[in-house]
Coordinates of C-alpha atoms in Angstrom, one line a residue:
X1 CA 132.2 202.4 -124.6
X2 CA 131.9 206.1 -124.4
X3 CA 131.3 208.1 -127.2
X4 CA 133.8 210.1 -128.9
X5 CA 134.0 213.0 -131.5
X6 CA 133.8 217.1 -131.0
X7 CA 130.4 216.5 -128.9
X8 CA 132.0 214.8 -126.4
X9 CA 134.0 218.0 -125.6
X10 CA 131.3 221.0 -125.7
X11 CA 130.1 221.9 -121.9
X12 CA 127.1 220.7 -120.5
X13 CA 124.1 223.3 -121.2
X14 CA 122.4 222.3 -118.2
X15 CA 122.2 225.8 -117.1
X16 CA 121.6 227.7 -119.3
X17 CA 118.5 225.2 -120.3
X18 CA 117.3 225.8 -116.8
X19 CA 117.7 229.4 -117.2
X20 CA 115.3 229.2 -120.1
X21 CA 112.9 227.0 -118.7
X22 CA 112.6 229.3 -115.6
X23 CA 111.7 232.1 -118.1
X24 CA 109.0 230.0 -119.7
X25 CA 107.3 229.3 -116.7
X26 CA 107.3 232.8 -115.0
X27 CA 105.6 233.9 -118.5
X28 CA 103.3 231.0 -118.6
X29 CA 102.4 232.3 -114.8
X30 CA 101.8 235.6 -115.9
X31 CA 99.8 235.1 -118.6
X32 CA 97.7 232.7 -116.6
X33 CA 96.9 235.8 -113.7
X34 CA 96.3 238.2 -116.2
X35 CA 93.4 235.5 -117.8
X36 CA 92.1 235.3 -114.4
X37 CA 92.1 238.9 -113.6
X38 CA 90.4 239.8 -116.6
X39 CA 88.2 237.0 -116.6
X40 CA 86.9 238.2 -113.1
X41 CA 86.9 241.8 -113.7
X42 CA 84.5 240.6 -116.2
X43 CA 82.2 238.7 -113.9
X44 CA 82.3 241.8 -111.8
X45 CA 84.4 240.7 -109.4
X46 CA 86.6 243.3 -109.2
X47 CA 87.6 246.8 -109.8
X48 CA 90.0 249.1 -110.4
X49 CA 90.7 251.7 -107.9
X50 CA 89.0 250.6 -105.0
X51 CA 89.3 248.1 -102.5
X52 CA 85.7 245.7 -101.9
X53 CA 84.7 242.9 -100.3
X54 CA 83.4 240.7 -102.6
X55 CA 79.6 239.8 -101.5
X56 CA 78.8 242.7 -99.8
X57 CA 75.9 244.3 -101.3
X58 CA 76.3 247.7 -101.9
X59 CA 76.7 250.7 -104.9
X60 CA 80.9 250.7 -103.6
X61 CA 81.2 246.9 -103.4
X62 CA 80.5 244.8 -106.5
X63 CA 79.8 241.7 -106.5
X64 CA 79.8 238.7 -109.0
X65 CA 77.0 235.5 -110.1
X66 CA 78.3 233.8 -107.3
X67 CA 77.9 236.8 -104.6
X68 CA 74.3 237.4 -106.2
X69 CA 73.0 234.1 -105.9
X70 CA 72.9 234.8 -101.8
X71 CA 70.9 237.7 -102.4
X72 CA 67.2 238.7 -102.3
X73 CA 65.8 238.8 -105.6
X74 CA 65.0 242.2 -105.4
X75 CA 68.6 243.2 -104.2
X76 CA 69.8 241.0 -107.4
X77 CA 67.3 243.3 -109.5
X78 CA 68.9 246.7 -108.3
X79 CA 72.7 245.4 -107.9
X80 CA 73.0 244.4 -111.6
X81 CA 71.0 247.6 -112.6
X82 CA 73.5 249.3 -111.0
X83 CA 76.4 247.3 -112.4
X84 CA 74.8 248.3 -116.3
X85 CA 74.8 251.7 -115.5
X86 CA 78.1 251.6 -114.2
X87 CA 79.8 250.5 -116.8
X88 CA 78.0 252.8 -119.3
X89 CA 79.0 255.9 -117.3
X90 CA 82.6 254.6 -116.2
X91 CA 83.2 254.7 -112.7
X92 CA 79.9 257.2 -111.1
X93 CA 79.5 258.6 -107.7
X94 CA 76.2 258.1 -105.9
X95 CA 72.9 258.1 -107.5
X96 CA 72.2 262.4 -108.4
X97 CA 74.5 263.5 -106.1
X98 CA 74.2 267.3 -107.1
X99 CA 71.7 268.1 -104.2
X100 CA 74.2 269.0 -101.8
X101 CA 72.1 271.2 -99.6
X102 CA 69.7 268.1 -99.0
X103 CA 72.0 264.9 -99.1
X104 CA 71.0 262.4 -96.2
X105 CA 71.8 259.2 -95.1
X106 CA 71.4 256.1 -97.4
X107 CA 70.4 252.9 -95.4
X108 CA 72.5 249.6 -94.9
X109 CA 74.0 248.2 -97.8
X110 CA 73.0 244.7 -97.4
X111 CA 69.2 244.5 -98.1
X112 CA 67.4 242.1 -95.3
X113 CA 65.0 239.7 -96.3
X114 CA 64.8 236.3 -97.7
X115 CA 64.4 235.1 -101.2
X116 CA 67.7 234.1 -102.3
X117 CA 68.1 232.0 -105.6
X118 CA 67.6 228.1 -105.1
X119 CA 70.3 226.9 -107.0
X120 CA 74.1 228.5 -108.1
X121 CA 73.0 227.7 -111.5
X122 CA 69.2 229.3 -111.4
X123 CA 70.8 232.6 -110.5
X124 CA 73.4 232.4 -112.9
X125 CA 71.3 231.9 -115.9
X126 CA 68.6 234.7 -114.0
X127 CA 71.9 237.1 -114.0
X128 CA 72.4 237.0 -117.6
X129 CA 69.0 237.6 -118.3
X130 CA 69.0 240.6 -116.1
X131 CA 72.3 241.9 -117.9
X132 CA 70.6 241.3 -121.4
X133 CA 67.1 243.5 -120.0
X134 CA 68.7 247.2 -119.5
X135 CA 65.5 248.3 -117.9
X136 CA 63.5 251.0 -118.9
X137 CA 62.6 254.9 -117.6
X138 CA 59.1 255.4 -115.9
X139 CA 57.6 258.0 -114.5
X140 CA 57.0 257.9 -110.7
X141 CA 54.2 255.6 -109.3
X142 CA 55.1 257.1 -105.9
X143 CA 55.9 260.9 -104.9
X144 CA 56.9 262.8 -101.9
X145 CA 55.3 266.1 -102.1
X146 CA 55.6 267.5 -98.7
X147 CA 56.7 269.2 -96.4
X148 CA 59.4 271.6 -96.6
X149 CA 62.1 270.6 -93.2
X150 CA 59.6 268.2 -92.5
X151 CA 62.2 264.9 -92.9
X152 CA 61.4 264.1 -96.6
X153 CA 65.1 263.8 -97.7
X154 CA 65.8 261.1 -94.8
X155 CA 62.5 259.3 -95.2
X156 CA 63.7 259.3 -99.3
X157 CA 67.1 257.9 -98.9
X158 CA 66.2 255.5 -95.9
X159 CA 63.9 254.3 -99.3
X160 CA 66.1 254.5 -101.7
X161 CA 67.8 251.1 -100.0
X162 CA 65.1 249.2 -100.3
X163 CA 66.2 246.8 -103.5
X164 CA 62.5 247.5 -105.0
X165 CA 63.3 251.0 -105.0
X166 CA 64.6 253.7 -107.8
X167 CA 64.7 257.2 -106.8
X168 CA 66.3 260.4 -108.6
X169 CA 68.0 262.1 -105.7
X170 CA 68.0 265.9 -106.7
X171 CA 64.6 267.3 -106.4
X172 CA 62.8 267.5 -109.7
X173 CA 60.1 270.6 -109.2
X174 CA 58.5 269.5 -112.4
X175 CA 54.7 269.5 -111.5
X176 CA 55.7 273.8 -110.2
X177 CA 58.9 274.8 -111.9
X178 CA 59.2 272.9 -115.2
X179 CA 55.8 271.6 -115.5
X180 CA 56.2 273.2 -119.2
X181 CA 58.7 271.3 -120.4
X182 CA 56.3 268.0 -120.6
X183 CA 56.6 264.3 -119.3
X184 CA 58.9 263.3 -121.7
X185 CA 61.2 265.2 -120.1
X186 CA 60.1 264.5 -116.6
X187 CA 60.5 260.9 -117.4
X188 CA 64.2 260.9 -118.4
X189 CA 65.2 262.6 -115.1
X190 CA 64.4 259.2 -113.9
X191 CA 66.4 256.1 -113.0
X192 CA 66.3 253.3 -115.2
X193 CA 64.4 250.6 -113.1
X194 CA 62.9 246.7 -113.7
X195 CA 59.9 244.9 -113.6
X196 CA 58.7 245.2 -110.2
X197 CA 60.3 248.4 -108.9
X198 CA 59.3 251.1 -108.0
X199 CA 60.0 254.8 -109.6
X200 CA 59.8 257.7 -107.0
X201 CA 60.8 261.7 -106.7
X202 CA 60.6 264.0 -103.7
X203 CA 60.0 267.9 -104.2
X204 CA 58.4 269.6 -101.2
X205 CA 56.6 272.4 -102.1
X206 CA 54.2 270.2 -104.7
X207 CA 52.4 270.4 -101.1
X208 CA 51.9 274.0 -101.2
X209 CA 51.6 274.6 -105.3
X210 CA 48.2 275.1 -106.0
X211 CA 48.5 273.6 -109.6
X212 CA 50.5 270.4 -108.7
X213 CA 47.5 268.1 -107.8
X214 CA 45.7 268.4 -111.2
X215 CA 49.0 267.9 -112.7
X216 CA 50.1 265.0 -111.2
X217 CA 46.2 263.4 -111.5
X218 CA 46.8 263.9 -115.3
X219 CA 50.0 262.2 -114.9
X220 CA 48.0 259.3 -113.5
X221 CA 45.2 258.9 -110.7
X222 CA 46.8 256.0 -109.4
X223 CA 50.0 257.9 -108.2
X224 CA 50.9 257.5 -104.0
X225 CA 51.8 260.3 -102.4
X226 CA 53.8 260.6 -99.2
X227 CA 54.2 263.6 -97.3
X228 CA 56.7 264.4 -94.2
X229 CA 54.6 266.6 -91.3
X230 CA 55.9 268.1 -88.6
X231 CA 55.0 270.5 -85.5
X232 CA 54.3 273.6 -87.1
X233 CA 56.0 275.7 -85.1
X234 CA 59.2 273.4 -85.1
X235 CA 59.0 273.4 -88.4
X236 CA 58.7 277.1 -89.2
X237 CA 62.1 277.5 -86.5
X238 CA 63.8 275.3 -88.6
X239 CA 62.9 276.9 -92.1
X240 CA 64.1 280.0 -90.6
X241 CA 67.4 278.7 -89.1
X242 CA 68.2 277.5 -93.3
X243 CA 67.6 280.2 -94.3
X244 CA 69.6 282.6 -91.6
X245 CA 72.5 280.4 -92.7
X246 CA 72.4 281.5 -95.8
X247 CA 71.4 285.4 -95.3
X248 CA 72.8 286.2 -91.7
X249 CA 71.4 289.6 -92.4
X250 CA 67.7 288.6 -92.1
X251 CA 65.4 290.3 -89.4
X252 CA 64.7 288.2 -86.4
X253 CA 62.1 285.3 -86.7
X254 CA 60.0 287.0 -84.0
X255 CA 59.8 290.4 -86.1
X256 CA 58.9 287.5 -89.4
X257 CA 56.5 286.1 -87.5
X258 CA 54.1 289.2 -86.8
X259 CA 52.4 291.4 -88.5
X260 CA 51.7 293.3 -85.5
X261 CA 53.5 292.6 -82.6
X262 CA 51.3 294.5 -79.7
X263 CA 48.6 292.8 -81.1
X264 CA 49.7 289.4 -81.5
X265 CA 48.4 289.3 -85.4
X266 CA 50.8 286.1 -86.9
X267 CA 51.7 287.0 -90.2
X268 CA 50.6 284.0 -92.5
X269 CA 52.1 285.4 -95.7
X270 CA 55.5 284.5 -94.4
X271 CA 56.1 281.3 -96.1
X272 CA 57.8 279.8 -92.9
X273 CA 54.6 280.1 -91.4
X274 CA 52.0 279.6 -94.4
X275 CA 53.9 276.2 -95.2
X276 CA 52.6 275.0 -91.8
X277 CA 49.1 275.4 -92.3
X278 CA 48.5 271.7 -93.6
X279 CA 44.4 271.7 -93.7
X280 CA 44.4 274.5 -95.7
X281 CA 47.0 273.1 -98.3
X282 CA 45.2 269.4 -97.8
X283 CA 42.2 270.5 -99.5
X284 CA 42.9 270.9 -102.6
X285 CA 44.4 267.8 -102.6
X286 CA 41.6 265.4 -101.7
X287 CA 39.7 267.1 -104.8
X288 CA 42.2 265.0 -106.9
X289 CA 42.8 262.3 -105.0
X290 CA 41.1 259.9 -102.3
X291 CA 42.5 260.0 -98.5
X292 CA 43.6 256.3 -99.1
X293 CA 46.0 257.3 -102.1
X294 CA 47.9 259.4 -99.4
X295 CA 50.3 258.6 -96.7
X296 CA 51.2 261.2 -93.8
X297 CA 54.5 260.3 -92.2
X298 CA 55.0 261.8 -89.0
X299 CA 58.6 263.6 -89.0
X300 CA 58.9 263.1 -85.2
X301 CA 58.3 259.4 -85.1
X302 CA 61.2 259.2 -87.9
X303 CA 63.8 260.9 -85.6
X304 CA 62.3 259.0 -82.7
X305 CA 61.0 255.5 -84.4
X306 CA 62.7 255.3 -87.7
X307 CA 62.0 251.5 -88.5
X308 CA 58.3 251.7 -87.1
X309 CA 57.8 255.2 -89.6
X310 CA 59.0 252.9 -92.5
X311 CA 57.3 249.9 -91.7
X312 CA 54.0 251.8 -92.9
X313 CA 55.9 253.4 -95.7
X314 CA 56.8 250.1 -97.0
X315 CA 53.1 248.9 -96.3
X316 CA 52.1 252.1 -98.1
X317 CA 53.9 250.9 -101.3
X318 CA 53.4 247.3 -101.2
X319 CA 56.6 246.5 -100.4
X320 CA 58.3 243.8 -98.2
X321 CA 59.6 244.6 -95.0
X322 CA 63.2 245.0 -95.8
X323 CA 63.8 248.0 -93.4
X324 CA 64.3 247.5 -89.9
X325 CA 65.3 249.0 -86.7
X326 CA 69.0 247.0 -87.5
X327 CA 69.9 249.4 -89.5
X328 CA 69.5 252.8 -87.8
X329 CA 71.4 253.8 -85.0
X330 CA 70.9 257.3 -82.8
X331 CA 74.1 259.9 -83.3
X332 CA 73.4 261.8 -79.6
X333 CA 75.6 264.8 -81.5
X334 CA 73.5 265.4 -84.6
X335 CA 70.2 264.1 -82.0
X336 CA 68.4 262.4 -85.1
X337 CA 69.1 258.7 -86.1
X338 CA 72.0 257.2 -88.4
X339 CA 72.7 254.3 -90.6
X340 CA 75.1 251.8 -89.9
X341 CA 76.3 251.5 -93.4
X342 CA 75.2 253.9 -96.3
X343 CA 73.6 252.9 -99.5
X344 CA 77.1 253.2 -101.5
X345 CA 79.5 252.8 -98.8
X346 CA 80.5 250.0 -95.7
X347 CA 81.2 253.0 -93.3
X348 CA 78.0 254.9 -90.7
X349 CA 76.6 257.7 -92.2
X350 CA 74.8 260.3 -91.1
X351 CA 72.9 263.3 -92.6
X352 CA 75.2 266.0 -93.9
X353 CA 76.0 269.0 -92.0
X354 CA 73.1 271.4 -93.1
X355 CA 70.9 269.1 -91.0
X356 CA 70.5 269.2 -87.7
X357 CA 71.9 273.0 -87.3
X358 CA 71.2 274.7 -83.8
X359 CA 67.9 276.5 -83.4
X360 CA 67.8 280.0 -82.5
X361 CA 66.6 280.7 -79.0
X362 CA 63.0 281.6 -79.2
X363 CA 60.9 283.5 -76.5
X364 CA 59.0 281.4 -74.8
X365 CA 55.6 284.1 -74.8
X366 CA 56.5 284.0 -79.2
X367 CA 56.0 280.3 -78.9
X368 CA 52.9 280.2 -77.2
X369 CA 50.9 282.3 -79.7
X370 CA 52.6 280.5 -82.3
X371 CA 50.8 277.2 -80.8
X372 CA 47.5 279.1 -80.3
X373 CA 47.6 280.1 -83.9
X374 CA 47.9 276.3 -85.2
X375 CA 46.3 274.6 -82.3
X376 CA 42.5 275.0 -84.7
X377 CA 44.7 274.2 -88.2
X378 CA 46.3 271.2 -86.4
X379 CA 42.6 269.9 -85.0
X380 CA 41.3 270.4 -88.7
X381 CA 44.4 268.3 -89.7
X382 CA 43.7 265.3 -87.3
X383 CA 40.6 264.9 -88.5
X384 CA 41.0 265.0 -92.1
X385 CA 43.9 263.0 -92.1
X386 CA 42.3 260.4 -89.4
X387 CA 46.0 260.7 -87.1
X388 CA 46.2 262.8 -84.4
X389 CA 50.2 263.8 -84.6
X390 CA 50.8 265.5 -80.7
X391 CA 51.6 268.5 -81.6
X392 CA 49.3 270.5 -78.9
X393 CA 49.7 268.3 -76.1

């Protein structure tokens, strides 16, 4: 028997119950994305305003505990490093970016290598100890002092990919500028690093200030020093050409380079020439430190044989072969090599457009007596540094 009574009569709320339902679940749905999005977002698996691909290693493309675990441990070391200063500082651009004038390439974003974490969980729990260790500021073990338009901003940011190494990128001048303003100082221009990386600066004229080797022996007479050498004479064109960019007005390099013309007499108290004279700047050098404590890194070879330059560099420094010939490629334009992905980005990158400016044309009889006035300073060179580099053949 069917019921009867005022109920009976009401219409079905069938709809409107659906209606209502519908609403519960689109909020239940919501809720549930935002949990996830913030919950990734906290695992570093995302960020705001840009666009990565999760597992690529890389300063632009962050990546999670489950990216890292793939990893070498040494790229997990500098990734999270990153990821700590990142958040303190909000969202930065690349490591010291202020020296313009200087800025070269970074080197591929995903470190080579092997030595990835054994187990999901393993690199989990070695993640969060990472996270809770915020590394600490040293001074440099390693330091490029030389040479002025030799190469040493390449050779330092081909480095600075290297997973075991920290660098500051703008030029220091400490041990001939600031030397004054004590270590404490110099040590917080550094980058924070970890156990088992490496701290390192480049300033080019250390090579040429006649204080900087005590100074840096009292820093510590373990330090490695690198330095960038190139054909004197090249190198002396290509000072000249920086700074004719910037003062058009300059004389010619052929009046620069003599102090008398008719008689041939090179002027050596233009720096653009004294800069090249690398015996004489050697010397006091080895007073402070043995031959073995230096590397000389031949600034043709890293335009012509980038990964082979590096191989000895990362010899030099005890550190695994994680540079290769993979990553460079040569840009015919610029004439010097690239790298397939920079340090903080997925896209090529070359070295920025105050390298690799057109030389002046230079008379051919100027360039002769330039090379007979270096041929007896390169000799002197070979012999102390045990590497003939070419440059009078």
């Amino acid at each position: 028997m069917a019921p009867s009574g005022p109920a009976c009569a009401q219409p079905s709320p069938a709809e409107p119950l659906s209606r209502s339902i519908f609403r519960k679940f689109l909020l239940m749905l919501c809720s549930l994305l935002t949990s996830l999005y913030v919950f990734y977002c906290l695992a570093e698996r995302c960020q705001p305003g840009s666009g990565p691909v999760a597992g690529v290693p890389g300063r632009g493309v962050p990546a999670g505990p489950r990216d890292l675990a793939a990893w070498p441990a040494g790229a997990q070391r500098k990734r999270l490093l990153q990821l700590r200063q990142r958040r303190r500082r909000g969202r930065p651009g690349p490591d010291d970016s202020s020296d313009q004038d200087e800025q070269s390439p970074g080197l591929a974003a995903a470190p080579g290598g092997s030595g990835a974490g054994s187990s999901l969980v393993e690199a989990q729990s070695g993640t969060l100890a990472l996270l809770l260790d915020e590394g600490s500021k040293q001074l440099p073990q390693a330091i490029i002092i030389g040479v002025k338009k030799g190469g040493t901003r390449a050779l330092l940011e081909f480095l600075r990919v290297h997973p075991d190494v920290r660098a500051v990128g703008a030029e220091p001048h400490f041990f001939d500028r600031s030397y004054h303003k004590g270590l404490a100082w110099y040590r917080d221009l550094m980058p924070r690093t970890l156990e088992g990386q490496i701290t390192m600066e480049k300033t080019p004229s250390y090579f040429v200030t006649r204080e900087a080797p005590a100074r840096i022996s009292a820093m510590s007479k373990d330090t490695k020093l690198i330095v960038v050498v190139r054909d004197p004479v090249t190198r002396a064109i290509s000072d000249y050409t920086q700074t004719l960019s910037k003062r058009p007005d300059i004389p010619s390099f052929e009046s620069l380079t003599f102090r008398n013309r008719s008689a041939g007499l090179i002027d050596t108290s233009w720096s653009a020439i004294q800069i090249g004279l690398y015996a004489k700047h050697l010397e006091p050098w080895l007073r402070h430190f043995p031959l073995g404590q230096m590397l000389f890194v031949s600034g043709e070879r890293l335009v012509s044989d980038p990964a082979g330059e590096l191989r000895r560099v990362q010899d030099f420094l005890g550190l695994k072969h994680i540079i290769t010939d993979k990553h460079f490629y040569f840009n015919q334009t610029k004439g010097f090599p690239c790298l397939k992905k920079a340090e903080g980005s997925g896209k090529p990158h070359c070295l920025g457009k105050t390298k690799g400016r057109a030389h002046p044309v230079i008379a051919r009889e100027v360039l002769r007596q330039l090379r007979d006035f270096y041929r007896p300073f390169n000799r002197k060179f070979y012999q102390m540094t045990g590497r003939d580099f070419g440059w009078d053949e």
